Amino acid sequence: MDLKQKNIILLIIALALVAGSWFMFWPPQKKITMGLDIRGGLSVILTAHADEGQQLTADMMDRAETIIRNRVDGLGVKEASVQRQGDDSLLIQVPGIDDPQAALKVLGETGRLEFVDVNSITDADAKAAIQAGDDNVKLKDGTYSVIEVNGKKLTGEVIKDASVGQSQQGGIVVDLTMNGDGTKVWSDYTSKNIGNQVAVVLDGTVKSAPVVNDAIRDGRTQISGKFTAEDAKSLRTVLVSGSLPVTLERSEARIVGPTLGQDSLHKGVLAALVGLGLVALYVICYYRGLGIITATALAVFASMYIGVFAVFSKLGMFSLTLPGIAGMVLTIGMAADSSILINERF
């Protein structure tokens, strides 16, 4: 095989790689995962604080990170990330979310679920409001007692599973399934307290206050109320993930709108194309024939380079961000610099 034949084969291979690269990344908005600053979404930093008299430990942060990760997964979004920052903070990034405010509420809730006998509430105003059927009555600490049988308390720790369902009247409810301990406590309590009203309390707020009509022996019960579908889904996410061992305070929250993100993307891509176009024009004017070869080589390199990132994106290993665009342009510019050195040698 002579040199001419080898060059033809190499040219065919190069064209095939370019074509394959374009197939992998075009159209880029569908083939390449966009980061938070382009796609839009929520970025929030939560700082942990231990309860009074306790010291924040690594185990507490590990559990908090796991719970927050489960809650983020429960929001039903892709490419979300939860990262530890320092000893007491978590960075959560959720791109492409439709309702950032609702997500903030879900992420920040402590998730402390308690079942309370309404008769045990000592705050007369709160008790009267619950009995009157008011929504979201706030209970003060120390004014109520959690249902307890033989030393076992009925709290969120007994929840085995939760799902969103529909009541016989057509309303939206959250169905709870309790574990063995919870089933026994709930069975003992309901069999002895038929006719009593039980408040389902989440983070100190009464979510529902049904009356015990029959003994419930299978550990299944419902939280009913004036829920929207999103409210019920959020509550279910909090209950399934469990209660946080620490209080998480929002230190920083940034909501990026998709319109702003797309505008930034268009400006970033335009700036990159103008910069690369000027470089190509310069080398063509200065080196002429060699400049045309250099510009063509840059186009081939850029196509294959973006194609590789499209493959990484498909594998879930890459998301395109505005700093990423700058880094890609810089890398392509370094390739131009190498070509200029070669041309100068000629």
mmCIF file of C-alpha atoms in Angstrom:
data_model
loop_
_atom_site.group_PDB
_atom_site.id
_atom_site.type_symbol
_atom_site.label_atom_id
_atom_site.label_comp_id
_atom_site.label_asym_id
_atom_site.label_seq_id
_atom_site.Cartn_x
_atom_site.Cartn_y
_atom_site.Cartn_z
ATOM 1 C CA MET A 1 0.000 0.000 0.000
ATOM 2 C CA ASP A 2 1.513 3.309 -1.078
ATOM 3 C CA LEU A 3 1.320 6.655 0.747
ATOM 4 C CA LYS A 4 -1.564 7.931 -1.387
ATOM 5 C CA GLN A 5 -3.742 4.941 -0.525
ATOM 6 C CA LYS A 6 -2.943 5.321 3.183
ATOM 7 C CA ASN A 7 -3.920 8.981 3.071
ATOM 8 C CA ILE A 8 -7.221 8.135 1.369
ATOM 9 C CA ILE A 9 -7.992 5.533 4.025
ATOM 10 C CA LEU A 10 -7.148 7.979 6.815
ATOM 11 C CA LEU A 11 -9.348 10.626 5.179
ATOM 12 C CA ILE A 12 -12.255 8.167 4.987
ATOM 13 C CA ILE A 13 -11.770 7.234 8.670
ATOM 14 C CA ALA A 14 -11.689 10.920 9.653
ATOM 15 C CA LEU A 15 -14.891 11.650 7.700
ATOM 16 C CA ALA A 16 -16.587 8.627 9.288
ATOM 17 C CA LEU A 17 -15.594 9.807 12.779
ATOM 18 C CA VAL A 18 -16.904 13.311 12.061
ATOM 19 C CA ALA A 19 -20.188 11.921 10.740
ATOM 20 C CA GLY A 20 -20.505 9.660 13.790
ATOM 21 C CA SER A 21 -19.783 12.581 16.101
ATOM 22 C CA TRP A 22 -22.472 14.727 14.496
ATOM 23 C CA PHE A 23 -24.922 11.854 14.804
ATOM 24 C CA MET A 24 -24.111 11.600 18.523
ATOM 25 C CA PHE A 25 -24.532 15.278 19.414
ATOM 26 C CA TRP A 26 -27.106 16.666 16.971
ATOM 27 C CA PRO A 27 -29.452 18.199 17.949
ATOM 28 C CA PRO A 28 -27.388 19.154 21.021
ATOM 29 C CA GLN A 29 -30.364 20.302 23.123
ATOM 30 C CA LYS A 30 -31.701 16.735 22.977
ATOM 31 C CA LYS A 31 -28.484 14.711 22.867
ATOM 32 C CA ILE A 32 -26.426 16.568 25.527
ATOM 33 C CA THR A 33 -27.577 16.936 29.128
ATOM 34 C CA MET A 34 -27.804 20.588 30.118
ATOM 35 C CA GLY A 35 -26.585 21.763 33.509
ATOM 36 C CA LEU A 36 -28.500 23.833 36.034
ATOM 37 C CA ASP A 37 -27.277 27.213 34.746
ATOM 38 C CA ILE A 38 -28.516 26.403 31.227
ATOM 39 C CA ARG A 39 -31.585 24.231 31.741
ATOM 40 C CA GLY A 40 -32.841 26.175 34.754
ATOM 41 C CA GLY A 41 -33.805 24.782 38.145
ATOM 42 C CA LEU A 42 -33.005 25.003 41.829
ATOM 43 C CA SER A 43 -29.689 25.292 43.656
ATOM 44 C CA VAL A 44 -29.841 25.423 47.446
ATOM 45 C CA ILE A 45 -27.391 25.104 50.331
ATOM 46 C CA LEU A 46 -28.821 23.671 53.567
ATOM 47 C CA THR A 47 -26.865 24.097 56.803
ATOM 48 C CA ALA A 48 -27.431 21.562 59.591
ATOM 49 C CA HIS A 49 -27.992 22.421 63.249
ATOM 50 C CA ALA A 50 -28.235 19.790 65.975
ATOM 51 C CA ASP A 51 -30.961 19.956 68.616
ATOM 52 C CA GLU A 52 -30.221 21.851 71.784
ATOM 53 C CA GLY A 53 -27.829 19.933 74.018
ATOM 54 C CA GLN A 54 -26.580 17.740 71.145
ATOM 55 C CA GLN A 55 -23.422 17.948 69.072
ATOM 56 C CA LEU A 56 -23.497 17.653 65.294
ATOM 57 C CA THR A 57 -21.752 14.423 64.268
ATOM 58 C CA ALA A 58 -20.659 12.854 60.995
ATOM 59 C CA ASP A 59 -23.275 10.105 61.447
ATOM 60 C CA MET A 60 -26.031 12.725 61.673
ATOM 61 C CA MET A 61 -24.808 14.351 58.466
ATOM 62 C CA ASP A 62 -24.592 10.977 56.706
ATOM 63 C CA ARG A 63 -28.187 10.200 57.622
ATOM 64 C CA ALA A 64 -29.360 13.706 56.682
ATOM 65 C CA GLU A 65 -27.612 13.406 53.293
ATOM 66 C CA THR A 66 -29.273 10.031 52.641
ATOM 67 C CA ILE A 67 -32.725 11.346 53.571
ATOM 68 C CA ILE A 68 -32.341 14.491 51.448
ATOM 69 C CA ARG A 69 -31.126 12.363 48.526
ATOM 70 C CA ASN A 70 -34.222 10.149 48.874
ATOM 71 C CA ARG A 71 -36.451 13.221 48.955
ATOM 72 C CA VAL A 72 -34.786 14.647 45.839
ATOM 73 C CA ASP A 73 -35.279 11.315 44.067
ATOM 74 C CA GLY A 74 -38.910 11.398 45.169
ATOM 75 C CA LEU A 75 -39.419 14.690 43.320
ATOM 76 C CA GLY A 76 -39.164 12.715 40.073
ATOM 77 C CA VAL A 77 -36.433 14.759 38.396
ATOM 78 C CA LYS A 78 -33.305 13.531 36.620
ATOM 79 C CA GLU A 79 -29.697 14.621 36.956
ATOM 80 C CA ALA A 80 -30.290 16.005 40.474
ATOM 81 C CA SER A 81 -27.280 15.990 42.808
ATOM 82 C CA VAL A 82 -26.688 16.153 46.556
ATOM 83 C CA GLN A 83 -23.141 16.976 47.692
ATOM 84 C CA ARG A 84 -21.589 17.520 51.100
ATOM 85 C CA GLN A 85 -20.001 20.933 51.662
ATOM 86 C CA GLY A 86 -17.781 21.164 54.707
ATOM 87 C CA ASP A 87 -18.854 19.508 57.943
ATOM 88 C CA ASP A 88 -22.357 20.946 58.256
ATOM 89 C CA SER A 89 -23.790 21.830 54.831
ATOM 90 C CA LEU A 90 -25.394 20.124 51.844
ATOM 91 C CA LEU A 91 -25.484 21.488 48.284
ATOM 92 C CA ILE A 92 -28.570 20.345 46.384
ATOM 93 C CA GLN A 93 -28.944 21.033 42.662
ATOM 94 C CA VAL A 94 -32.184 20.093 40.928
ATOM 95 C CA PRO A 95 -32.245 21.051 37.227
ATOM 96 C CA GLY A 96 -35.455 21.337 35.214
ATOM 97 C CA ILE A 97 -37.875 21.327 38.162
ATOM 98 C CA ASP A 98 -41.341 22.795 37.525
ATOM 99 C CA ASP A 99 -42.078 24.125 41.039
ATOM 100 C CA PRO A 100 -38.879 25.182 42.870
ATOM 101 C CA GLN A 101 -40.792 26.649 45.841
ATOM 102 C CA ALA A 102 -42.568 23.339 46.520
ATOM 103 C CA ALA A 103 -39.233 21.524 46.269
ATOM 104 C CA LEU A 104 -37.687 23.911 48.808
ATOM 105 C CA LYS A 105 -40.516 23.160 51.212
ATOM 106 C CA VAL A 106 -40.077 19.389 50.856
ATOM 107 C CA LEU A 107 -36.284 19.545 51.282
ATOM 108 C CA GLY A 108 -36.407 21.722 54.388
ATOM 109 C CA GLU A 109 -39.114 19.900 56.336
ATOM 110 C CA THR A 110 -37.883 18.032 59.392
ATOM 111 C CA GLY A 111 -40.372 15.257 58.675
ATOM 112 C CA ARG A 112 -41.284 14.546 62.316
ATOM 113 C CA LEU A 113 -44.546 12.595 62.167
ATOM 114 C CA GLU A 114 -46.538 11.976 65.340
ATOM 115 C CA PHE A 115 -49.941 10.493 66.143
ATOM 116 C CA VAL A 116 -51.581 12.459 68.956
ATOM 117 C CA ASP A 117 -54.742 11.806 70.986
ATOM 118 C CA VAL A 118 -56.662 15.089 70.682
ATOM 119 C CA ASN A 119 -57.864 14.686 74.275
ATOM 120 C CA SER A 120 -54.228 15.006 75.438
ATOM 121 C CA ILE A 121 -53.815 18.499 73.942
ATOM 122 C CA THR A 122 -53.637 21.123 76.712
ATOM 123 C CA ASP A 123 -53.839 24.167 74.425
ATOM 124 C CA ALA A 124 -57.577 24.925 74.549
ATOM 125 C CA ASP A 125 -57.594 27.112 71.434
ATOM 126 C CA ALA A 126 -55.715 24.569 69.318
ATOM 127 C CA LYS A 127 -57.915 21.737 70.592
ATOM 128 C CA ALA A 128 -61.089 23.658 69.775
ATOM 129 C CA ALA A 129 -59.783 24.487 66.287
ATOM 130 C CA ILE A 130 -59.010 20.811 65.594
ATOM 131 C CA GLN A 131 -62.431 19.688 66.800
ATOM 132 C CA ALA A 132 -64.004 22.360 64.615
ATOM 133 C CA GLY A 133 -62.239 20.902 61.573
ATOM 134 C CA ASP A 134 -59.785 23.748 60.919
ATOM 135 C CA ASP A 135 -56.823 23.047 58.628
ATOM 136 C CA ASN A 136 -53.121 23.118 59.524
ATOM 137 C CA VAL A 137 -53.501 23.881 63.212
ATOM 138 C CA LYS A 138 -50.087 24.561 64.777
ATOM 139 C CA LEU A 139 -49.330 22.811 68.074
ATOM 140 C CA LYS A 140 -46.830 24.206 70.536
ATOM 141 C CA ASP A 141 -44.164 21.913 71.983
ATOM 142 C CA GLY A 142 -45.157 20.503 75.357
ATOM 143 C CA THR A 143 -48.882 20.966 74.782
ATOM 144 C CA TYR A 144 -49.615 17.437 73.536
ATOM 145 C CA SER A 145 -48.607 13.804 74.044
ATOM 146 C CA VAL A 146 -47.741 11.244 71.388
ATOM 147 C CA ILE A 147 -49.802 8.048 71.503
ATOM 148 C CA GLU A 148 -47.819 5.450 73.448
ATOM 149 C CA VAL A 149 -48.534 1.831 74.370
ATOM 150 C CA ASN A 150 -46.152 -0.220 76.539
ATOM 151 C CA GLY A 151 -43.328 2.254 75.978
ATOM 152 C CA LYS A 152 -43.731 2.264 72.169
ATOM 153 C CA LYS A 153 -44.576 5.653 70.652
ATOM 154 C CA LEU A 154 -46.518 6.093 67.441
ATOM 155 C CA THR A 155 -44.167 8.311 65.402
ATOM 156 C CA GLY A 156 -42.765 8.404 61.881
ATOM 157 C CA GLU A 157 -40.324 5.647 62.827
ATOM 158 C CA VAL A 158 -43.140 3.089 62.493
ATOM 159 C CA ILE A 159 -43.967 4.020 58.880
ATOM 160 C CA LYS A 160 -43.069 1.183 56.531
ATOM 161 C CA ASP A 161 -44.503 2.618 53.328
ATOM 162 C CA ALA A 162 -46.714 5.453 52.081
ATOM 163 C CA SER A 163 -48.596 6.056 48.859
ATOM 164 C CA VAL A 164 -50.977 8.592 47.369
ATOM 165 C CA GLY A 165 -54.520 7.297 46.978
ATOM 166 C CA GLN A 166 -58.162 8.305 46.847
ATOM 167 C CA SER A 167 -60.793 8.136 49.555
ATOM 168 C CA GLN A 168 -64.278 6.705 49.074
ATOM 169 C CA GLN A 169 -65.562 10.280 48.817
ATOM 170 C CA GLY A 170 -63.147 10.980 45.959
ATOM 171 C CA GLY A 171 -60.660 13.108 47.909
ATOM 172 C CA ILE A 172 -56.882 12.732 47.756
ATOM 173 C CA VAL A 173 -55.342 10.882 50.703
ATOM 174 C CA VAL A 174 -51.982 9.473 51.767
ATOM 175 C CA ASP A 175 -52.169 5.786 52.673
ATOM 176 C CA LEU A 176 -49.775 4.600 55.380
ATOM 177 C CA THR A 177 -48.528 1.104 56.112
ATOM 178 C CA MET A 178 -46.919 0.562 59.530
ATOM 179 C CA ASN A 179 -44.239 -1.896 60.570
ATOM 180 C CA GLY A 180 -44.730 -4.601 63.197
ATOM 181 C CA ASP A 181 -44.277 -2.343 66.235
ATOM 182 C CA GLY A 182 -46.494 0.371 64.789
ATOM 183 C CA THR A 183 -49.210 -2.119 63.852
ATOM 184 C CA LYS A 184 -49.346 -3.463 67.421
ATOM 185 C CA VAL A 185 -49.457 -0.009 69.024
ATOM 186 C CA TRP A 186 -52.074 1.243 66.585
ATOM 187 C CA SER A 187 -54.180 -1.888 67.045
ATOM 188 C CA ASP A 188 -54.052 -1.647 70.858
ATOM 189 C CA TYR A 189 -54.877 2.058 70.847
ATOM 190 C CA THR A 190 -57.721 2.010 68.306
ATOM 191 C CA SER A 191 -59.406 -0.981 69.928
ATOM 192 C CA LYS A 192 -59.581 0.869 73.272
ATOM 193 C CA ASN A 193 -60.311 4.394 71.995
ATOM 194 C CA ILE A 194 -63.174 4.054 69.521
ATOM 195 C CA GLY A 195 -64.838 7.442 69.179
ATOM 196 C CA ASN A 196 -61.725 9.426 70.085
ATOM 197 C CA GLN A 197 -60.170 11.880 67.649
ATOM 198 C CA VAL A 198 -56.542 11.334 66.584
ATOM 199 C CA ALA A 199 -54.401 14.159 65.190
ATOM 200 C CA VAL A 200 -51.782 13.283 62.591
ATOM 201 C CA VAL A 201 -49.064 15.866 63.273
ATOM 202 C CA LEU A 202 -46.194 16.640 60.865
ATOM 203 C CA ASP A 203 -43.512 19.007 62.145
ATOM 204 C CA GLY A 204 -45.903 20.360 64.790
ATOM 205 C CA THR A 205 -48.762 21.024 62.348
ATOM 206 C CA VAL A 206 -51.972 18.974 62.335
ATOM 207 C CA LYS A 207 -52.439 17.528 58.860
ATOM 208 C CA SER A 208 -55.500 15.451 59.615
ATOM 209 C CA ALA A 209 -57.657 14.605 62.662
ATOM 210 C CA PRO A 210 -59.885 11.609 61.951
ATOM 211 C CA VAL A 211 -62.173 9.908 64.470
ATOM 212 C CA VAL A 212 -61.453 6.268 65.362
ATOM 213 C CA ASN A 213 -64.526 4.371 64.170
ATOM 214 C CA ASP A 214 -63.195 0.811 64.436
ATOM 215 C CA ALA A 215 -60.158 -1.064 65.660
ATOM 216 C CA ILE A 216 -57.439 -1.008 62.995
ATOM 217 C CA ARG A 217 -55.451 -4.222 63.306
ATOM 218 C CA ASP A 218 -53.599 -4.415 59.976
ATOM 219 C CA GLY A 219 -51.422 -1.322 60.425
ATOM 220 C CA ARG A 220 -53.023 0.508 57.516
ATOM 221 C CA THR A 221 -54.409 4.004 57.918
ATOM 222 C CA GLN A 222 -54.955 7.201 55.972
ATOM 223 C CA ILE A 223 -54.003 10.845 56.257
ATOM 224 C CA SER A 224 -56.831 12.830 54.735
ATOM 225 C CA GLY A 225 -57.277 16.555 54.353
ATOM 226 C CA LYS A 226 -57.642 19.265 51.744
ATOM 227 C CA PHE A 227 -54.685 17.971 49.730
ATOM 228 C CA THR A 228 -53.826 18.810 46.162
ATOM 229 C CA ALA A 229 -52.081 16.085 44.168
ATOM 230 C CA GLU A 230 -48.737 17.870 44.631
ATOM 231 C CA ASP A 231 -49.313 18.306 48.394
ATOM 232 C CA ALA A 232 -50.028 14.605 48.792
ATOM 233 C CA LYS A 233 -46.988 13.645 46.702
ATOM 234 C CA SER A 234 -44.736 15.926 48.775
ATOM 235 C CA LEU A 235 -46.110 14.538 52.046
ATOM 236 C CA ARG A 236 -45.616 10.982 50.823
ATOM 237 C CA THR A 237 -41.991 11.780 49.890
ATOM 238 C CA VAL A 238 -41.283 13.192 53.365
ATOM 239 C CA LEU A 239 -42.909 10.242 55.165
ATOM 240 C CA VAL A 240 -41.158 7.553 53.127
ATOM 241 C CA SER A 241 -37.716 9.176 53.459
ATOM 242 C CA GLY A 242 -38.075 9.483 57.243
ATOM 243 C CA SER A 243 -37.479 12.276 59.719
ATOM 244 C CA LEU A 244 -34.262 14.258 59.698
ATOM 245 C CA PRO A 245 -31.898 13.855 62.672
ATOM 246 C CA VAL A 246 -30.972 17.562 62.439
ATOM 247 C CA THR A 247 -32.615 20.859 61.596
ATOM 248 C CA LEU A 248 -31.676 22.083 58.118
ATOM 249 C CA GLU A 249 -31.629 25.830 57.619
ATOM 250 C CA ARG A 250 -31.591 27.336 54.138
ATOM 251 C CA SER A 251 -28.309 29.271 53.837
ATOM 252 C CA GLU A 252 -28.569 30.041 50.145
ATOM 253 C CA ALA A 253 -31.148 29.393 47.452
ATOM 254 C CA ARG A 254 -30.888 30.230 43.792
ATOM 255 C CA ILE A 255 -33.643 29.620 41.273
ATOM 256 C CA VAL A 256 -32.572 29.797 37.628
ATOM 257 C CA GLY A 257 -35.400 30.230 35.154
ATOM 258 C CA PRO A 258 -35.258 28.204 31.921
ATOM 259 C CA THR A 259 -35.594 31.404 29.838
ATOM 260 C CA LEU A 260 -32.551 32.966 31.512
ATOM 261 C CA GLY A 261 -30.613 29.713 31.135
ATOM 262 C CA GLN A 262 -31.385 29.389 27.422
ATOM 263 C CA ASP A 263 -30.504 33.052 26.838
ATOM 264 C CA SER A 264 -27.144 32.476 28.558
ATOM 265 C CA LEU A 265 -26.583 29.378 26.430
ATOM 266 C CA HIS A 266 -27.276 31.227 23.172
ATOM 267 C CA LYS A 267 -24.933 34.068 24.128
ATOM 268 C CA GLY A 268 -22.224 31.624 25.226
ATOM 269 C CA VAL A 269 -22.426 29.591 22.006
ATOM 270 C CA LEU A 270 -22.490 32.775 19.897
ATOM 271 C CA ALA A 271 -19.386 34.092 21.658
ATOM 272 C CA ALA A 272 -17.626 30.748 21.135
ATOM 273 C CA LEU A 273 -18.500 30.634 17.417
ATOM 274 C CA VAL A 274 -17.408 34.245 16.852
ATOM 275 C CA GLY A 275 -14.112 33.600 18.634
ATOM 276 C CA LEU A 276 -13.377 30.407 16.717
ATOM 277 C CA GLY A 277 -14.472 32.096 13.452
ATOM 278 C CA LEU A 278 -12.006 34.934 14.009
ATOM 279 C CA VAL A 279 -9.211 32.447 14.730
ATOM 280 C CA ALA A 280 -10.039 30.501 11.551
ATOM 281 C CA LEU A 281 -10.176 33.727 9.490
ATOM 282 C CA TYR A 282 -6.813 34.839 10.866
ATOM 283 C CA VAL A 283 -4.994 31.583 10.100
ATOM 284 C CA ILE A 284 -6.495 31.447 6.579
ATOM 285 C CA CYS A 285 -5.438 35.036 5.824
ATOM 286 C CA TYR A 286 -1.965 34.603 7.346
ATOM 287 C CA TYR A 287 -1.069 31.040 6.268
ATOM 288 C CA ARG A 288 -3.305 30.778 3.177
ATOM 289 C CA GLY A 289 -3.325 27.147 2.043
ATOM 290 C CA LEU A 290 -1.939 25.889 5.337
ATOM 291 C CA GLY A 291 -4.527 28.107 7.058
ATOM 292 C CA ILE A 292 -7.359 26.324 5.224
ATOM 293 C CA ILE A 293 -5.927 22.996 6.375
ATOM 294 C CA THR A 294 -5.679 24.358 9.938
ATOM 295 C CA ALA A 295 -9.299 25.625 9.931
ATOM 296 C CA THR A 296 -10.512 22.280 8.553
ATOM 297 C CA ALA A 297 -8.525 20.400 11.187
ATOM 298 C CA LEU A 298 -10.064 22.589 13.907
ATOM 299 C CA ALA A 299 -13.583 21.817 12.607
ATOM 300 C CA VAL A 300 -12.800 18.075 12.614
ATOM 301 C CA PHE A 301 -11.320 18.254 16.105
ATOM 302 C CA ALA A 302 -14.273 20.294 17.444
ATOM 303 C CA SER A 303 -16.805 17.834 15.976
ATOM 304 C CA MET A 304 -15.080 14.783 17.471
ATOM 305 C CA TYR A 305 -14.507 16.597 20.766
ATOM 306 C CA ILE A 306 -18.192 17.457 21.197
ATOM 307 C CA GLY A 307 -19.156 13.960 20.032
ATOM 308 C CA VAL A 308 -17.100 12.429 22.845
ATOM 309 C CA PHE A 309 -18.881 14.626 25.391
ATOM 310 C CA ALA A 310 -22.234 13.603 23.900
ATOM 311 C CA VAL A 311 -21.305 9.965 24.569
ATOM 312 C CA PHE A 312 -20.334 10.828 28.164
ATOM 313 C CA SER A 313 -23.627 12.711 28.534
ATOM 314 C CA LYS A 314 -25.597 9.676 27.343
ATOM 315 C CA LEU A 315 -23.801 7.587 29.967
ATOM 316 C CA GLY A 316 -24.742 10.119 32.676
ATOM 317 C CA MET A 317 -21.147 11.285 33.155
ATOM 318 C CA PHE A 318 -21.376 14.821 31.734
ATOM 319 C CA SER A 319 -23.655 17.868 31.882
ATOM 320 C CA LEU A 320 -23.008 20.960 29.789
ATOM 321 C CA THR A 321 -22.640 24.183 31.784
ATOM 322 C CA LEU A 322 -21.589 27.722 30.889
ATOM 323 C CA PRO A 323 -18.091 27.233 32.417
ATOM 324 C CA GLY A 324 -17.979 23.981 30.443
ATOM 325 C CA ILE A 325 -18.557 25.861 27.190
ATOM 326 C CA ALA A 326 -15.679 28.182 28.070
ATOM 327 C CA GLY A 327 -13.453 25.174 28.804
ATOM 328 C CA MET A 328 -14.332 23.541 25.482
ATOM 329 C CA VAL A 329 -13.510 26.746 23.556
ATOM 330 C CA LEU A 330 -10.207 27.015 25.425
ATOM 331 C CA THR A 331 -9.313 23.421 24.524
ATOM 332 C CA ILE A 332 -10.146 23.973 20.850
ATOM 333 C CA GLY A 333 -8.085 27.171 20.966
ATOM 334 C CA MET A 334 -5.108 25.189 22.288
ATOM 335 C CA ALA A 335 -5.491 22.891 19.276
ATOM 336 C CA ALA A 336 -5.297 25.985 17.039
ATOM 337 C CA ASP A 337 -2.160 27.069 18.882
ATOM 338 C CA SER A 338 -0.541 23.693 18.128
ATOM 339 C CA SER A 339 -1.399 24.053 14.426
ATOM 340 C CA ILE A 340 0.144 27.522 14.335
ATOM 341 C CA LEU A 341 3.400 26.145 15.748
ATOM 342 C CA ILE A 342 3.430 23.481 13.026
ATOM 343 C CA ASN A 343 2.730 26.085 10.354
ATOM 344 C CA GLU A 344 5.560 28.279 11.634
ATOM 345 C CA ARG A 345 7.954 25.348 11.314
ATOM 346 C CA PHE A 346 6.925 25.034 7.655
#
